PDB file of C-alpha atoms in Angstrom:
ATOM      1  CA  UNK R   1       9.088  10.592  23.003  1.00  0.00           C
ATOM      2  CA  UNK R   2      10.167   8.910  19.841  1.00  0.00           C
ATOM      3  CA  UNK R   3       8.351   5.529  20.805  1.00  0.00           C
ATOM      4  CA  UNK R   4       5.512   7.842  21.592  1.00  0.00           C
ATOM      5  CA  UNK R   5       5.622   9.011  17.924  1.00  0.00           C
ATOM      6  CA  UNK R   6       6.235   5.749  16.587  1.00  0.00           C
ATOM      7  CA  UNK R   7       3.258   3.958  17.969  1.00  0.00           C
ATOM      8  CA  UNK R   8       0.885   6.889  16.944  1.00  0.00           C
ATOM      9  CA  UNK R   9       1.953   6.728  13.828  1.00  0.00           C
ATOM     10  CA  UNK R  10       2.159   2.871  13.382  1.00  0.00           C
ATOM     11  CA  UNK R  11      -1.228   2.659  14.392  1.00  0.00           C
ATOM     12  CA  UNK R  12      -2.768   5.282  12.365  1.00  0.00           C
ATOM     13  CA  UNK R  13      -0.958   3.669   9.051  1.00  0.00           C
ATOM     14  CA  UNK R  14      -2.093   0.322  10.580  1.00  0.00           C
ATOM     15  CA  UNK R  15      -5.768   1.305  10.565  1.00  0.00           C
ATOM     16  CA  UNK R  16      -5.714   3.340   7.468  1.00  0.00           C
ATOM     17  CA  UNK R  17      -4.006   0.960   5.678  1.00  0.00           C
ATOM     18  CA  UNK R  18      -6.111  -2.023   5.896  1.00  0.00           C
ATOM     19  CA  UNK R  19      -9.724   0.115   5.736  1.00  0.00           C
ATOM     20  CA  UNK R  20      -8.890   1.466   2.201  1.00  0.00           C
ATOM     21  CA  UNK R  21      -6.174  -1.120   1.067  1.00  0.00           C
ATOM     22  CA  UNK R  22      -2.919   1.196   0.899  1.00  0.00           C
ATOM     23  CA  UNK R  23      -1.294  -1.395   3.303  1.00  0.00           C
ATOM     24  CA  UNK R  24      -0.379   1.555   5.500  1.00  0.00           C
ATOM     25  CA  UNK R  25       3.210   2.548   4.542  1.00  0.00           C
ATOM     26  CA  UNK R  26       2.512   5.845   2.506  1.00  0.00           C
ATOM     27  CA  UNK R  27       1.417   6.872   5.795  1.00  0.00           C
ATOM     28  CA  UNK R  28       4.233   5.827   7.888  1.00  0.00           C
ATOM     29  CA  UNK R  29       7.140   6.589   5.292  1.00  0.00           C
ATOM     30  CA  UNK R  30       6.329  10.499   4.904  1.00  0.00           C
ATOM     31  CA  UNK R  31       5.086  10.604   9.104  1.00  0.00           C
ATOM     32  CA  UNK R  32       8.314   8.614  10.120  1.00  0.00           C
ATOM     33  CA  UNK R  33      10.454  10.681   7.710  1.00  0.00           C
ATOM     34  CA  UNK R  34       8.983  14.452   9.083  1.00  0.00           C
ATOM     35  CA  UNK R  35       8.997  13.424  12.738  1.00  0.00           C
ATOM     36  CA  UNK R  36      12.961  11.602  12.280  1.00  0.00           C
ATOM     37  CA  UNK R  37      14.334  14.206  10.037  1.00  0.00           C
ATOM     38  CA  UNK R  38      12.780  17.466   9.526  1.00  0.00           C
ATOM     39  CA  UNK R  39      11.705  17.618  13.176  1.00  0.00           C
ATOM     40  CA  UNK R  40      14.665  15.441  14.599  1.00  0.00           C
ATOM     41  CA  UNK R  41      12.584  13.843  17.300  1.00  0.00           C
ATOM     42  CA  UNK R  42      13.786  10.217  16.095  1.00  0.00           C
ATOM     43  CA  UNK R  43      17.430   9.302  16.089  1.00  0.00           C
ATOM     44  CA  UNK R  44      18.936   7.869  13.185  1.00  0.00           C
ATOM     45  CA  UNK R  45      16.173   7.739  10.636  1.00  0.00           C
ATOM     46  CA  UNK R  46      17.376   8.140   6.718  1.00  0.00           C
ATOM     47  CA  UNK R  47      14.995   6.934   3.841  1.00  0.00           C
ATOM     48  CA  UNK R  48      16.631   3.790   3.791  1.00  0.00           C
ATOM     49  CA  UNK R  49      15.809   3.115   7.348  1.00  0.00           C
ATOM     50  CA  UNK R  50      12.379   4.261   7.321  1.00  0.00           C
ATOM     51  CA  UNK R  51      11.647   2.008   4.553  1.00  0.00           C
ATOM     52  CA  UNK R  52      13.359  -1.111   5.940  1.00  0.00           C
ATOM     53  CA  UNK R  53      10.571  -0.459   9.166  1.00  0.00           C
ATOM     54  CA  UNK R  54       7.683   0.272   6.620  1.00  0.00           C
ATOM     55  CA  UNK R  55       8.391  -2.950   4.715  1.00  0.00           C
ATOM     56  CA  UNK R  56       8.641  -5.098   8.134  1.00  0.00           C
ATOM     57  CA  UNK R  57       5.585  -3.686   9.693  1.00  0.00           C
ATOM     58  CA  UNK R  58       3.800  -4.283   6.200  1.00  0.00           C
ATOM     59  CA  UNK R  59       4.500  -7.766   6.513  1.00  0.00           C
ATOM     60  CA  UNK R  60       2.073  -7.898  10.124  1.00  0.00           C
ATOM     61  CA  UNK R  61      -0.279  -5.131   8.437  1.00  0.00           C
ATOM     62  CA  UNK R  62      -0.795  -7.430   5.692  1.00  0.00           C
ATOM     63  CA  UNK R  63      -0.945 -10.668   7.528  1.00  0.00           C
ATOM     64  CA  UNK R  64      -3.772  -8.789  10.219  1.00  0.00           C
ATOM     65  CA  UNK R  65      -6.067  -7.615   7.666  1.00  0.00           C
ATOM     66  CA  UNK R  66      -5.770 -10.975   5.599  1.00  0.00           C
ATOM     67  CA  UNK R  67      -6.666 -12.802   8.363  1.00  0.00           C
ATOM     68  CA  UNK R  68      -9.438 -10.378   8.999  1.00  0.00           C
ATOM     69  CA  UNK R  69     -10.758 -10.359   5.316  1.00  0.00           C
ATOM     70  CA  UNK R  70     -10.665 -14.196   4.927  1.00  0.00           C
ATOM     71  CA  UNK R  71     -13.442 -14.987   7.624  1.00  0.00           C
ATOM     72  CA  UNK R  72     -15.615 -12.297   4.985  1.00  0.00           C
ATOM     73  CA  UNK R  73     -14.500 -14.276   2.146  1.00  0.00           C
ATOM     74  CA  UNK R  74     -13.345 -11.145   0.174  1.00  0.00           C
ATOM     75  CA  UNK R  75      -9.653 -12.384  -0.896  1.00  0.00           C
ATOM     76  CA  UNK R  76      -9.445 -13.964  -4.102  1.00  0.00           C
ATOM     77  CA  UNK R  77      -6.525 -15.502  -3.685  1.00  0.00           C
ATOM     78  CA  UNK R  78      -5.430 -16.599  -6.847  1.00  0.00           C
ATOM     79  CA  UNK R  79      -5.859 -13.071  -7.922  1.00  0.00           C
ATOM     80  CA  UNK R  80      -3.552 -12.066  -5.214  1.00  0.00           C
ATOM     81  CA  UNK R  81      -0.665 -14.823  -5.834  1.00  0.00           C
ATOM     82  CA  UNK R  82      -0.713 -13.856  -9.371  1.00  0.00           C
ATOM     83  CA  UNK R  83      -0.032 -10.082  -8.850  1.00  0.00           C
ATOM     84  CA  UNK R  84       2.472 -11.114  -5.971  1.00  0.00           C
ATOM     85  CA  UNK R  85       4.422 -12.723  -8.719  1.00  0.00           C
ATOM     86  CA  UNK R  86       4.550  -9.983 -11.062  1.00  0.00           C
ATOM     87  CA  UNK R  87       5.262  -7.817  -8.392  1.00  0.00           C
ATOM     88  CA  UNK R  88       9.017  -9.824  -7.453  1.00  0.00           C
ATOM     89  CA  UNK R  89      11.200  -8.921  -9.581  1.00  0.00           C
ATOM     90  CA  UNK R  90      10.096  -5.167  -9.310  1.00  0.00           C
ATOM     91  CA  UNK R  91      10.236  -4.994  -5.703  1.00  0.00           C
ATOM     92  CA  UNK R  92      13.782  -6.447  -5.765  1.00  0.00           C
ATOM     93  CA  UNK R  93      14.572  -3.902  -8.540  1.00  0.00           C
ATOM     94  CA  UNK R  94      13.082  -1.056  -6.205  1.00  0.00           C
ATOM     95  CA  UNK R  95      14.959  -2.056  -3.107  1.00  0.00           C
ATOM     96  CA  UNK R  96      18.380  -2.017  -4.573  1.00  0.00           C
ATOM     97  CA  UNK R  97      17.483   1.068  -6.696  1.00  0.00           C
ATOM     98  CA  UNK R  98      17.094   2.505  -2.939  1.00  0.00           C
ATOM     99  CA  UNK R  99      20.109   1.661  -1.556  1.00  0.00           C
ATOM    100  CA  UNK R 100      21.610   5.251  -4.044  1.00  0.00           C
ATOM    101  CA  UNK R 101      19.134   7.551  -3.126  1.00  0.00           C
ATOM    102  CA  UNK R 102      19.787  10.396  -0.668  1.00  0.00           C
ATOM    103  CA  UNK R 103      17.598  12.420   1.258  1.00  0.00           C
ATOM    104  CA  UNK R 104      16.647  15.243  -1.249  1.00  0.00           C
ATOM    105  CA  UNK R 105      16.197  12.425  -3.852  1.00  0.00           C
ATOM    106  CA  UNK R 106      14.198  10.621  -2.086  1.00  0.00           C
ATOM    107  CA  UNK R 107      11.856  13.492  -1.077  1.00  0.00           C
ATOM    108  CA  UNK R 108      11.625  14.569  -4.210  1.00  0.00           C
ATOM    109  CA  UNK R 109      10.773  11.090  -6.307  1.00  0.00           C
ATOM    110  CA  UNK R 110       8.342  10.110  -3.110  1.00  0.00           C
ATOM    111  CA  UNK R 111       6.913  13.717  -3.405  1.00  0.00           C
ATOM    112  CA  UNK R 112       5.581  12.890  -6.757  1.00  0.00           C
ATOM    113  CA  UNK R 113       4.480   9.806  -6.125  1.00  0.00           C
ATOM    114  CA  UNK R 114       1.864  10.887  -3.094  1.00  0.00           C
ATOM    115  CA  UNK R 115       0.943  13.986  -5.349  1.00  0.00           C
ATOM    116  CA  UNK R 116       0.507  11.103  -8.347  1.00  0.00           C
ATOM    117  CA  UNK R 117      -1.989   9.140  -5.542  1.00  0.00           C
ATOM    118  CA  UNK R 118      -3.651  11.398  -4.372  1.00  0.00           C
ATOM    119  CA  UNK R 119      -4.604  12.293  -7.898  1.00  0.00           C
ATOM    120  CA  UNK R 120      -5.359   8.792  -8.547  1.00  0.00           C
ATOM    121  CA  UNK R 121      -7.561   8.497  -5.563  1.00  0.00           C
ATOM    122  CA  UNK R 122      -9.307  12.405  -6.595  1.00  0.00           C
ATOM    123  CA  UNK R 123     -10.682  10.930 -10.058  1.00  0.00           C
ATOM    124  CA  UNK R 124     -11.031   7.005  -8.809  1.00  0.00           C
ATOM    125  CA  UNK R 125     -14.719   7.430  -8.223  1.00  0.00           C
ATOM    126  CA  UNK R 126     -15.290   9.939 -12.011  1.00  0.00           C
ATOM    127  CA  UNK R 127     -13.544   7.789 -13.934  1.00  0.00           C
ATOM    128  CA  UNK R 128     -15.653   4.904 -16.127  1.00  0.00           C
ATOM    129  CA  UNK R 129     -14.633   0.892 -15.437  1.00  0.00           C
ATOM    130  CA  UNK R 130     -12.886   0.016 -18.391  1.00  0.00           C
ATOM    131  CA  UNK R 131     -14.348  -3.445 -19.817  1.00  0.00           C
ATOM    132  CA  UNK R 132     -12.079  -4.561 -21.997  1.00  0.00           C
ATOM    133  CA  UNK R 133     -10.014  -5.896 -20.103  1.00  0.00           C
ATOM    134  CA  UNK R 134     -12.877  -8.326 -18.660  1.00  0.00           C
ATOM    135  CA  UNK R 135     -13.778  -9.139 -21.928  1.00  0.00           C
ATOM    136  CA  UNK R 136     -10.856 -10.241 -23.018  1.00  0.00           C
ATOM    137  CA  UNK R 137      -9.412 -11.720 -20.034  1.00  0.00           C
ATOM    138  CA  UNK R 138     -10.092 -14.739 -17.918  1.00  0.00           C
ATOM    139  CA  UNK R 139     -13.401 -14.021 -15.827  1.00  0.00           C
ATOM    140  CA  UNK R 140     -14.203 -14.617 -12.324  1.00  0.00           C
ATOM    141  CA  UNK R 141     -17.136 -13.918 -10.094  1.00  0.00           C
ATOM    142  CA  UNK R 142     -18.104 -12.787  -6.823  1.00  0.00           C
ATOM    143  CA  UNK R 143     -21.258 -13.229  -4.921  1.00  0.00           C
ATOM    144  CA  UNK R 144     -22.187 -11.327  -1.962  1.00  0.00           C
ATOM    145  CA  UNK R 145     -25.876 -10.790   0.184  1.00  0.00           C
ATOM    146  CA  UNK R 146     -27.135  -8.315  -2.072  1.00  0.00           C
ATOM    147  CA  UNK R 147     -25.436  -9.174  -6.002  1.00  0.00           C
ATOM    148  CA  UNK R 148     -22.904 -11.305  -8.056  1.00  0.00           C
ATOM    149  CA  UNK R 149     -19.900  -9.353  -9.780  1.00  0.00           C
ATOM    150  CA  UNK R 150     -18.250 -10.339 -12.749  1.00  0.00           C
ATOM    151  CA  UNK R 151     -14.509  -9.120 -13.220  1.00  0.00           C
ATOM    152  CA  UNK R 152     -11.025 -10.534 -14.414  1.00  0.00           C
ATOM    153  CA  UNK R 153      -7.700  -9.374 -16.451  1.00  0.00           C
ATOM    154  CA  UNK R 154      -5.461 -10.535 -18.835  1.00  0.00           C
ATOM    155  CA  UNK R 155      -2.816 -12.337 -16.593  1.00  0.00           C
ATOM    156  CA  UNK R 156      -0.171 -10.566 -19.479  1.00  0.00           C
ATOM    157  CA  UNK R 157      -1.507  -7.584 -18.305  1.00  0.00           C
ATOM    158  CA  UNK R 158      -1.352  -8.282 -14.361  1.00  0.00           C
ATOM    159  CA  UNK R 159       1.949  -9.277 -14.375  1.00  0.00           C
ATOM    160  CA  UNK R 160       3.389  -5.446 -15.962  1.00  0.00           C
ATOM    161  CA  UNK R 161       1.378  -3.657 -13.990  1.00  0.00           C
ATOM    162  CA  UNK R 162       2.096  -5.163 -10.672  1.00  0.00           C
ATOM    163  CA  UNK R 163       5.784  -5.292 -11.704  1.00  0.00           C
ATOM    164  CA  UNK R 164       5.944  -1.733 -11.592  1.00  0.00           C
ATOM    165  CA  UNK R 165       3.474  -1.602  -8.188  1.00  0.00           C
ATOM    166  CA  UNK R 166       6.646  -3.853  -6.696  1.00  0.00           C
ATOM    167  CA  UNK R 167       9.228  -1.506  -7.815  1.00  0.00           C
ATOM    168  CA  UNK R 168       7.248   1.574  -6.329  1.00  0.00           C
ATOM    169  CA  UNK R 169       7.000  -1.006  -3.096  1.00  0.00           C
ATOM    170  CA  UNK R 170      10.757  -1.680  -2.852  1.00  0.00           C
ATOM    171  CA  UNK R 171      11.892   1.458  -3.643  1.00  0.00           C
ATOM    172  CA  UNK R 172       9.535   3.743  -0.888  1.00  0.00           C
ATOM    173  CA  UNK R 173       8.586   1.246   1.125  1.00  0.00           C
ATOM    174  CA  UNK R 174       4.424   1.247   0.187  1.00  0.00           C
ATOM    175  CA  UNK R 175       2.469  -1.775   0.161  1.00  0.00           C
ATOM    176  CA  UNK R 176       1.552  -0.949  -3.552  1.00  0.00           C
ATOM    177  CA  UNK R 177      -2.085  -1.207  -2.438  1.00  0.00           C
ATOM    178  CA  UNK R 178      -2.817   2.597  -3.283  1.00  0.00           C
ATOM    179  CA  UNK R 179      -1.783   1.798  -6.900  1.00  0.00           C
ATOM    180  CA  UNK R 180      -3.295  -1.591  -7.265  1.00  0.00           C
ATOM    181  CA  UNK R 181      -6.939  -1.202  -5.397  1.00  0.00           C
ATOM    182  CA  UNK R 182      -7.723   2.021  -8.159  1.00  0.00           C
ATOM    183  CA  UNK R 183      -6.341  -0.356 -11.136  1.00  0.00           C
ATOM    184  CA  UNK R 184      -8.173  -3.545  -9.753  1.00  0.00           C
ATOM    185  CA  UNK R 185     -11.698  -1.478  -9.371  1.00  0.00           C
ATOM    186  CA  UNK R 186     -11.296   0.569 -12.440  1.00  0.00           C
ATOM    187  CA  UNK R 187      -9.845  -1.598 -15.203  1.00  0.00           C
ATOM    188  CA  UNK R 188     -10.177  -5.419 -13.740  1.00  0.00           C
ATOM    189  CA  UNK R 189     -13.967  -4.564 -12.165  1.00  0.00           C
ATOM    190  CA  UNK R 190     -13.176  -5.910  -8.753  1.00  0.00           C
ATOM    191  CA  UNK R 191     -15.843  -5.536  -6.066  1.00  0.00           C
ATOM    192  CA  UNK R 192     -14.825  -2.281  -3.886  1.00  0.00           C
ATOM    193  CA  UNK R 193     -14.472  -5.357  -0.752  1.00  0.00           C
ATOM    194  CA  UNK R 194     -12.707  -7.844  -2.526  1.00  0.00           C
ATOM    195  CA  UNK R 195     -10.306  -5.624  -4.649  1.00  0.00           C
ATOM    196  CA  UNK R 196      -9.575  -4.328  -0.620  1.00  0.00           C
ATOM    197  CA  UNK R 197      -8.924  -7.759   0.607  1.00  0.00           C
ATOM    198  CA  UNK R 198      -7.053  -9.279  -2.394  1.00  0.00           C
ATOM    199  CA  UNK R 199      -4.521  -6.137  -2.574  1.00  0.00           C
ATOM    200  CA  UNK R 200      -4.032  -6.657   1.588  1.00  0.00           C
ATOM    201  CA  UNK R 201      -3.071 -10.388   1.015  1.00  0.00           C
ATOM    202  CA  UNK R 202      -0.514  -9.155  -2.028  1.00  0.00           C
ATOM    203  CA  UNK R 203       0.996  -6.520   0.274  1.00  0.00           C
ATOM    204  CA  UNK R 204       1.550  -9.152   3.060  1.00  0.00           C
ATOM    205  CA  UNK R 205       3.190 -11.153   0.299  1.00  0.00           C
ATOM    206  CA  UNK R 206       5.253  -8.709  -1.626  1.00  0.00           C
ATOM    207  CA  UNK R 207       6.194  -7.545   2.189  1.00  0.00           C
ATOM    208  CA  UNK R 208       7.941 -11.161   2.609  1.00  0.00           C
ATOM    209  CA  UNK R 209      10.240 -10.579  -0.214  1.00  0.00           C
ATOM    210  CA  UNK R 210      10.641  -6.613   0.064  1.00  0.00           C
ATOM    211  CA  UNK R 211      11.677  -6.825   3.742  1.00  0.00           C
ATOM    212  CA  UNK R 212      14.009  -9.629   3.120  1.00  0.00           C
ATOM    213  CA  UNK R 213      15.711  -7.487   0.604  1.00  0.00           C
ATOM    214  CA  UNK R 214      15.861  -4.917   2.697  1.00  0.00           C
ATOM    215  CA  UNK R 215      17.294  -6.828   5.304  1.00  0.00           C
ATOM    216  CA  UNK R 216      19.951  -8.721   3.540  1.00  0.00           C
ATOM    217  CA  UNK R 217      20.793  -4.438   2.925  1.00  0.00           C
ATOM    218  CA  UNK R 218      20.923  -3.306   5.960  1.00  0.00           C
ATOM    219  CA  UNK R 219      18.147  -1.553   5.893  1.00  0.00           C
ATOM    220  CA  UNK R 220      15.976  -2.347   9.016  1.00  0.00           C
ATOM    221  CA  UNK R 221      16.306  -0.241  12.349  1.00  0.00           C
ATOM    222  CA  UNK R 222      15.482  -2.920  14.634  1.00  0.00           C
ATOM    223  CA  UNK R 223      14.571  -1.406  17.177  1.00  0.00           C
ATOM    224  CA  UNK R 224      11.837   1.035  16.000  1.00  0.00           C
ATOM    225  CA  UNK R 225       9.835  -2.288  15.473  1.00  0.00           C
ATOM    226  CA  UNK R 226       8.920  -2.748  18.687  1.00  0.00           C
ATOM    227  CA  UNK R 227       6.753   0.046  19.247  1.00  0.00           C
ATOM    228  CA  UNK R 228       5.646   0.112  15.368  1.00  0.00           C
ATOM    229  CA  UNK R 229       4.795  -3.777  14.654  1.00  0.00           C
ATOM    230  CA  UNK R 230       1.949  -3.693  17.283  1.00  0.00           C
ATOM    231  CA  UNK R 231       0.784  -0.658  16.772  1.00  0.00           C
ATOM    232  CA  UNK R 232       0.424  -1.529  13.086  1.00  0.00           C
ATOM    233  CA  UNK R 233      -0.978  -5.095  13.479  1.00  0.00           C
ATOM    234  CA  UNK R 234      -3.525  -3.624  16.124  1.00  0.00           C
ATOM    235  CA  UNK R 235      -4.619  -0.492  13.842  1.00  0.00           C
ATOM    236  CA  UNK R 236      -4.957  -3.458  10.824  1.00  0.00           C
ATOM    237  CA  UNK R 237      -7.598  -5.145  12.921  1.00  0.00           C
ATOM    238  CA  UNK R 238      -9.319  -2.042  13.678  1.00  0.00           C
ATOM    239  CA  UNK R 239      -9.308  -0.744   9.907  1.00  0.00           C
ATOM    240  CA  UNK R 240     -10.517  -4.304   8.512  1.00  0.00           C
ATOM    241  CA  UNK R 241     -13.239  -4.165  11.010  1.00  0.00           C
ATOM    242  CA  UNK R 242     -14.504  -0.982  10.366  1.00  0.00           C
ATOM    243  CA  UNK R 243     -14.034  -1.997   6.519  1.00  0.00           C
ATOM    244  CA  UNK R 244     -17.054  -3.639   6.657  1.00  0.00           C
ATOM    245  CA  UNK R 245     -19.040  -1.482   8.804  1.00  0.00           C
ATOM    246  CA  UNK R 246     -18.094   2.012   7.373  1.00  0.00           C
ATOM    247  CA  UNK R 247     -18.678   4.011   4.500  1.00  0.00           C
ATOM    248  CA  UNK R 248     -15.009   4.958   3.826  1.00  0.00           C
ATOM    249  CA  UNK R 249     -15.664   7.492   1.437  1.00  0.00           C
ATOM    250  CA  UNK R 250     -14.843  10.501   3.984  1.00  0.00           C
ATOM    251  CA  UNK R 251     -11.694   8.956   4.975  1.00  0.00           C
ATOM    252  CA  UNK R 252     -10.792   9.006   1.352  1.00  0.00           C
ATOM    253  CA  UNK R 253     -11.542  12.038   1.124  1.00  0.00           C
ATOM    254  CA  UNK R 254      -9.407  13.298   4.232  1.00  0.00           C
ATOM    255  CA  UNK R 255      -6.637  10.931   2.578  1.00  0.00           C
ATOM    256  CA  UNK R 256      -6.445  11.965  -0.503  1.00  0.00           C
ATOM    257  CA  UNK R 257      -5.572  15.954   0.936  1.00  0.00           C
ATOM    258  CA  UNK R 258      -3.302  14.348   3.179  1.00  0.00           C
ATOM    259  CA  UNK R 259      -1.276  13.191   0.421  1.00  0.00           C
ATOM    260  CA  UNK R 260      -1.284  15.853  -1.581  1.00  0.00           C
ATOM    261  CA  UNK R 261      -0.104  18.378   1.538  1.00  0.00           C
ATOM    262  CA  UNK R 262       2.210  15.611   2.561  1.00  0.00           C
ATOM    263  CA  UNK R 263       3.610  15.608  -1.296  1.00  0.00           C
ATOM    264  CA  UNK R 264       4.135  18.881  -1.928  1.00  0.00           C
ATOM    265  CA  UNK R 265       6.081  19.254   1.409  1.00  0.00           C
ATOM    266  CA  UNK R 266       7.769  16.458   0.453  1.00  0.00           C
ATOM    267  CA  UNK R 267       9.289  18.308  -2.380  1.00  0.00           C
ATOM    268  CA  UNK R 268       9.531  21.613  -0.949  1.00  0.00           C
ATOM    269  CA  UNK R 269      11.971  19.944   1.595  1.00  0.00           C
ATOM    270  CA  UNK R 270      13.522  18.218  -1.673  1.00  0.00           C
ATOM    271  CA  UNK R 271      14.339  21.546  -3.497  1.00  0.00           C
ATOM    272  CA  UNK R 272      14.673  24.038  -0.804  1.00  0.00           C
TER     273      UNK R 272
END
């Protein structure tokens, strides 16, 4: 039953993950976590281990939908290396600020941080694109069938903010893609596709580090990879395909509620 669970659910944050850039583990982390401990139907789970298997299935999640988004040409990859290297030091930070957290802890802090998404994702589409960071940043431009995009960021600027997307990323095992995609479309005017692709090749990148951090921990419940890594890589191809086929503004929608309920449990099971 608990492989059962475990491929459902790896393939769900697997296809999720890539369509809207979240890189898929704020959807395994809190489905993992209900199924492992408030339901007991998986053996052994505690937030550190269902982080340790969110950070090594991010690392095929990311590497799927990379390889997907490439042949569209929608990663800017020097965009992507330069907010995997802010993103180090915080996602060996998070990681080892981890290792202390129990389960009521963890609920709680990841309980405000899906409430804190979903929020972010709510207001994504009301809120104005800040220009000044374009303006006074170093430029870059996109061309697809239709227009050409101009967008770019102080690196100064990049390198803070994805320093704190890594610590959210080591510490509750998240790709840092639901934090990144809003701040790369809103204040660095990435096109919707490329700000997607870009944040999917950082997650597979940040994943490298975070999971090997997590590893050299203890961390990683080996065996819950073999139904999940598939599953994941799988649902990656499926969400990058439908990506660029898809509207994805209903899913969005259905997200965002998802991680607000899932939240709000989250820390209801934290305090109660």
């Amino acid at each position: 039953m608990e492989w059962v669970l475990l491929v459902v659910a790896g393939l769900f944050s697997g296809i999720v993950g890539a369509l809207v850039g979240l890189g898929g583990g704020v959807i395994l982390v809190p489905a993992v976590l209900f199924f492992g401990t408030t339901l007991a139907l998986i053996p052994n789970i505690t937030p550190q281990s269902v982080v340790g298997l969110s950070v090594i299935m991010m690392i095929f999640t990311g590497l799927s939908s990379t390889l997907s988004y490439m042949k569209s040409k929608t990663v800017d990859f020097r965009s992507g290396f330069i907010f995997f290297i802010g993103s180090i030091p915080g996602t060996i930070l998070g990681a080892w600020v981890n290792k202390g957290l129990d389960l009521p802890s963890f609920n709680l802090y990841f309980g405000i941080l899906l409430i804190v998404l979903s929020t972010l994702l709510l207001v994504r589409d009301r809120l104005k694109p800040v220009r000044w960071f374009v303006e006074n940043g170093k430029k870059r431009t996109f061309t697809d069938e239709k227009d050409t995009y101009v967008y770019g960021y102080p690196i100064w600027f990049a390198l803070i903010l994805t320093f704190g997307v890594g610590f959210a990323s080591g510490l509750f095992g998240i790709g840092g893609g639901s934090i990144i995609v809003p701040a790369m479309i809103l204040l660095f005017l990435f096109p919707p596709h490329v700000a997607v692709g870009t944040s999917m090749f950082m997650v597979f990148l940040s994943a490298l580090v975070n999971s090997a951090t997590h590893i050299s921990l203890g961390n990683v419940p080996w065996l819950y990879t073999i139904p999940v890594v598939p599953a994941a890589y799988i649902g990656a191809k499926i969400g990058a395909k439908l990506n660029k086929k898809l509207n994805s503004d209903s899913l969005v929608l259905a997200l965002r509620i998802v991680l607000l309920l899932l939240g709000v449990r989250s820390i209801i099971d934290a305090l109660f």
